[in-house]
mmCIF file of C-alpha atoms in Angstrom:
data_model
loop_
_atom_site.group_PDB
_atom_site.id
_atom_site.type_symbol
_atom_site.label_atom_id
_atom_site.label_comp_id
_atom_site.label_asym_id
_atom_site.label_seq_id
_atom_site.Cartn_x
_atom_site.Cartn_y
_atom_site.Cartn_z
ATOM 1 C CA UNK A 1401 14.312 153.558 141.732
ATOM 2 C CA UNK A 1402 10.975 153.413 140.663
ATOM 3 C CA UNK A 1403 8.039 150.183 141.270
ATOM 4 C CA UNK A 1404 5.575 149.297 139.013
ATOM 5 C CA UNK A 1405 2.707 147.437 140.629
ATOM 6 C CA UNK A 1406 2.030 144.543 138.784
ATOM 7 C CA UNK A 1407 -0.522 142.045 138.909
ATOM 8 C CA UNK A 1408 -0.013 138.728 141.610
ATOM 9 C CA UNK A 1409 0.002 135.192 139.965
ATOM 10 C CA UNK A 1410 -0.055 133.614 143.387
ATOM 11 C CA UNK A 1411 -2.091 134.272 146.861
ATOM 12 C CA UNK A 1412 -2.187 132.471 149.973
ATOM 13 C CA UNK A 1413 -4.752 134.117 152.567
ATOM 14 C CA UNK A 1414 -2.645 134.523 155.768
ATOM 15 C CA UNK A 1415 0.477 133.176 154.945
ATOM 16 C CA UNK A 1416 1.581 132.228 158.478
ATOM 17 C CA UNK A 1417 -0.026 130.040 160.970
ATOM 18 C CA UNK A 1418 0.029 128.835 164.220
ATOM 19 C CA UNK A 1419 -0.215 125.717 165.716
ATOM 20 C CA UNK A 1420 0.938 123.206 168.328
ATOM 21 C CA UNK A 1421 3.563 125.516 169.263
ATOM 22 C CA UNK A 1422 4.922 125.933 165.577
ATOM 23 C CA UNK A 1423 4.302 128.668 163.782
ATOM 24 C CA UNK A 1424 4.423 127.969 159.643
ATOM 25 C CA UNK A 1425 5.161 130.589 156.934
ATOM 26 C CA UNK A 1426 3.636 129.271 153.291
ATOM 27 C CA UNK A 1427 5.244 130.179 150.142
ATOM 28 C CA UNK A 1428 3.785 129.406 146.534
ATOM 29 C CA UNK A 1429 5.554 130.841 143.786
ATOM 30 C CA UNK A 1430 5.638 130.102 139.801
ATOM 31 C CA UNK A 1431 8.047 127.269 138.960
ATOM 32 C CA UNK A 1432 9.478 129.255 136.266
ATOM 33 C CA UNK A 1433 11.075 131.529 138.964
ATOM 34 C CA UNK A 1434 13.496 128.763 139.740
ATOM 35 C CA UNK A 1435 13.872 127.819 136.376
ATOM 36 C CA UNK A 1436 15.623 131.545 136.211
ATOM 37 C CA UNK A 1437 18.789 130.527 138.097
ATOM 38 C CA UNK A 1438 21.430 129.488 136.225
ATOM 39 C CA UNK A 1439 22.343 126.139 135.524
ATOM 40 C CA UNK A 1440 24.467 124.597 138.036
ATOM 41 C CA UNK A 1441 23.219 126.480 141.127
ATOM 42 C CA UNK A 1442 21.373 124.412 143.625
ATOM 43 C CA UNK A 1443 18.237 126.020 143.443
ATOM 44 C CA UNK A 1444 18.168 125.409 139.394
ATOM 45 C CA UNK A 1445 18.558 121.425 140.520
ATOM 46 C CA UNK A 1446 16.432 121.080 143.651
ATOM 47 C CA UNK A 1447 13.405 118.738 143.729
ATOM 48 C CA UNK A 1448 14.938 117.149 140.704
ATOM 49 C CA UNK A 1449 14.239 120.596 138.690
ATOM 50 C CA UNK A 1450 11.002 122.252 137.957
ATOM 51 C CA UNK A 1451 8.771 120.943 136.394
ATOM 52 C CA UNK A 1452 7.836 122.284 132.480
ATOM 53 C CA UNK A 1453 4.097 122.445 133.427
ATOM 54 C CA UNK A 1454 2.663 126.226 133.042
ATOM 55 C CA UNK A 1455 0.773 125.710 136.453
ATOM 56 C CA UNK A 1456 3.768 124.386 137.875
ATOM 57 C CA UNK A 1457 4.108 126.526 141.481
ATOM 58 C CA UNK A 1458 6.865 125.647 144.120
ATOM 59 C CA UNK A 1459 5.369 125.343 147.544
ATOM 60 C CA UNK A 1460 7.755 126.686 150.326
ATOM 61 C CA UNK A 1461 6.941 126.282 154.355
ATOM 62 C CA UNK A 1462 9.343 127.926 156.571
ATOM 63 C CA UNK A 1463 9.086 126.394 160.281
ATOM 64 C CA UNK A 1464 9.803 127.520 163.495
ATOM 65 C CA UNK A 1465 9.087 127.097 167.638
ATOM 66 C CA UNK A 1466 6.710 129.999 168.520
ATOM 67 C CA UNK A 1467 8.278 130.686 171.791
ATOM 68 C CA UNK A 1468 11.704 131.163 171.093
ATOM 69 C CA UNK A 1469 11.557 131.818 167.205
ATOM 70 C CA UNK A 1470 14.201 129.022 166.138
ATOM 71 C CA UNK A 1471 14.742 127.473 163.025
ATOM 72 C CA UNK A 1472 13.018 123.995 162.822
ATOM 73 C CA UNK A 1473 15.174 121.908 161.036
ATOM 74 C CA UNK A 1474 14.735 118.100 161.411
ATOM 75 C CA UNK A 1475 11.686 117.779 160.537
ATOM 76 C CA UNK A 1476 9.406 115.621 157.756
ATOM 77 C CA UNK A 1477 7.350 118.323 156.274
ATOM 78 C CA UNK A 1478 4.316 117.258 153.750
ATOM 79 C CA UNK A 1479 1.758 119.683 151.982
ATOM 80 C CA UNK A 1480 -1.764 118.127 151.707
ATOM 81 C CA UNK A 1481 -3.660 119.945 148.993
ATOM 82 C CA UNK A 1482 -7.481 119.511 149.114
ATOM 83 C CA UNK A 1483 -9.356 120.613 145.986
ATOM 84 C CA UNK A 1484 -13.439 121.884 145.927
ATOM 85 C CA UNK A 1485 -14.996 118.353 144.889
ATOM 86 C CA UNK A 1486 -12.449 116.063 147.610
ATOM 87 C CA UNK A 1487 -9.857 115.494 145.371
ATOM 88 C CA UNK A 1488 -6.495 115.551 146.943
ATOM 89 C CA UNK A 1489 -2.982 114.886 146.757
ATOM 90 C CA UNK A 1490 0.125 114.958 148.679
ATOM 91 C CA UNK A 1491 3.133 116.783 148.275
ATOM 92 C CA UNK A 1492 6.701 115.649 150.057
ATOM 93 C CA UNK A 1493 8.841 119.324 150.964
ATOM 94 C CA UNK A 1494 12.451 118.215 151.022
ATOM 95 C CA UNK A 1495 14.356 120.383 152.965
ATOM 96 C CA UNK A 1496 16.677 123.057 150.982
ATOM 97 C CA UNK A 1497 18.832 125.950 151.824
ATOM 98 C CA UNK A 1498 18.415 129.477 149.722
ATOM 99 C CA UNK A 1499 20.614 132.598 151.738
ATOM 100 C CA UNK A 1500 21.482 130.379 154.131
ATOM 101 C CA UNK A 1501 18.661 129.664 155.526
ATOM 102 C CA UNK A 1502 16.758 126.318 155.668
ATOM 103 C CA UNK A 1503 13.517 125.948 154.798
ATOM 104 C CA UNK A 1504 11.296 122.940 152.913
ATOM 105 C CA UNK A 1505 9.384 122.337 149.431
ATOM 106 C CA UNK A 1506 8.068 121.134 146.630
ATOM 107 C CA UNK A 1507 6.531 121.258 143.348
ATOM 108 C CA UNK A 1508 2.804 120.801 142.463
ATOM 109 C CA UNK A 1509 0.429 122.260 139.726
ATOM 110 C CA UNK A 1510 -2.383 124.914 140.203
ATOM 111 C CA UNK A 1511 -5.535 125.372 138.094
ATOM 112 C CA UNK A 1512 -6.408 128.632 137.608
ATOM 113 C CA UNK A 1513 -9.184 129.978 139.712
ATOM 114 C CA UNK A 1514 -9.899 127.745 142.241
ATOM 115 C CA UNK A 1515 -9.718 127.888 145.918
ATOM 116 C CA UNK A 1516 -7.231 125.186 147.881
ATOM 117 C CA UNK A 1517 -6.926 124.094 151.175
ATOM 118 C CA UNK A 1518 -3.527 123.216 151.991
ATOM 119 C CA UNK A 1519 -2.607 121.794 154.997
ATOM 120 C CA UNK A 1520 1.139 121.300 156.137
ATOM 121 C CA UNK A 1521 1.987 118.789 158.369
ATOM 122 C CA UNK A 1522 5.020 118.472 160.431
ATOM 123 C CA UNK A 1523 6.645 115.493 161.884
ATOM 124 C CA UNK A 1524 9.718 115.735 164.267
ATOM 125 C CA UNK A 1525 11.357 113.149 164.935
ATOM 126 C CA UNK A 1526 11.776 111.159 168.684
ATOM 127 C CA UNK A 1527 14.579 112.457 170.360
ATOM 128 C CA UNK A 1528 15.805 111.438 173.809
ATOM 129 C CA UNK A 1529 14.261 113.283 177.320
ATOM 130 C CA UNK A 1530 16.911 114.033 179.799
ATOM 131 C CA UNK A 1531 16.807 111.148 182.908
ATOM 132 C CA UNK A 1532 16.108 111.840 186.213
ATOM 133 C CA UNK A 1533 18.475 109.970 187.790
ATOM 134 C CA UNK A 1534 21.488 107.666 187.164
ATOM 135 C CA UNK A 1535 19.886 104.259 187.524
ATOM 136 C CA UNK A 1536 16.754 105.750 184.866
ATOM 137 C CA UNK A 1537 17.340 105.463 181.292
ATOM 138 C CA UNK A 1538 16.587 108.026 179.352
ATOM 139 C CA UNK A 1539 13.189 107.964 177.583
ATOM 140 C CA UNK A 1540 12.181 108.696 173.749
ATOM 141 C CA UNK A 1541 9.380 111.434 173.472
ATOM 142 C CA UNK A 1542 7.603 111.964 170.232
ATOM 143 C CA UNK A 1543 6.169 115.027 169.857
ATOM 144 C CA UNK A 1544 2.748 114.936 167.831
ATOM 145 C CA UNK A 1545 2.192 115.868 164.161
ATOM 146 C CA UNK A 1546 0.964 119.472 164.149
ATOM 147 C CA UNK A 1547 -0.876 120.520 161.103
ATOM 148 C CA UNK A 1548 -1.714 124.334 159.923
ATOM 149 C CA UNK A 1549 -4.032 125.155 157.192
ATOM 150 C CA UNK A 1550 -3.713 127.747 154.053
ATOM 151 C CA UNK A 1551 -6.362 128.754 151.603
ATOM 152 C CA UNK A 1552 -4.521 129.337 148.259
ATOM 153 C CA UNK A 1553 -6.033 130.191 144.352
ATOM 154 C CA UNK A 1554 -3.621 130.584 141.555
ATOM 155 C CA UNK A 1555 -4.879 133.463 139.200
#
């Protein structure tokens, strides 16, 4: 089987990052990729559908704990887009499943040519530390936001 090489319509600079002992994989590909599954398979209706926008781009972030390499999967994940000039805008990833494997995103547009900072941020949510003792209850821990940063341009 033979590969053309073909021109990319998307590039994130370093698509993984580490942080707070996450490490983030970023995904941005053309919304009209998921418009190619066929009607009636989840990823044809996730996010509510893509959008008909020809800048549309689906953000993806795949998260996991840098020591052991699992899965994150409870978590609130948002992508914070920063454009040159200090416009910026917010993008919820809902969590979704393609190959059985979980991961989070979203849609947003991209002008062409232009350099982004993107910066996902993850919230976890409280969950319960084990006691000490009998007579301690157990206490909720929060573990921080942790934020990585991307540098994207659509061209």
């Amino acid at each position: 089987m033979l590969f053309a090489p073909v021109t990319a319509n998307a590039g994130v600079i370093d698509g993984s990052q580490s942080a707070g002992g996450l490490t983030v994989y970023l995904g941005v590909v053309p919304a009209a990729v998921v418009k190619g599954h066929p009607t009636g398979r989840p990823e044809a209706e996730m996010h509510g559908g893509p959008p008909a926008s020809s800048h549309s781009m689906h953000i993806t972030a795949a998260v996991f704990e840098k020591a052991s390499g699992a899965r994150i999967k409870d978590a609130n994940v948002t992508a914070h887009i920063l454009e040159p000039g200090g416009i910026q805008r917010s993008v919820r990833l809902q969590p979704m499943t393609v190959a059985g494997a979980l991961t989070f995103g979203g849609y947003t547009t991209f002008a062409r040519g232009i350099n982004y900072r993107i910066g996902i941020v993850v919230d976890r949510p409280p969950h319960m530390l084990p006691s000490q003792s009998k007579q301690t209850p157990h206490a909720m821990h929060r573990k921080p936001s942790v934020t990585v940063h991307f540098t994207y341009t659509h061209d």
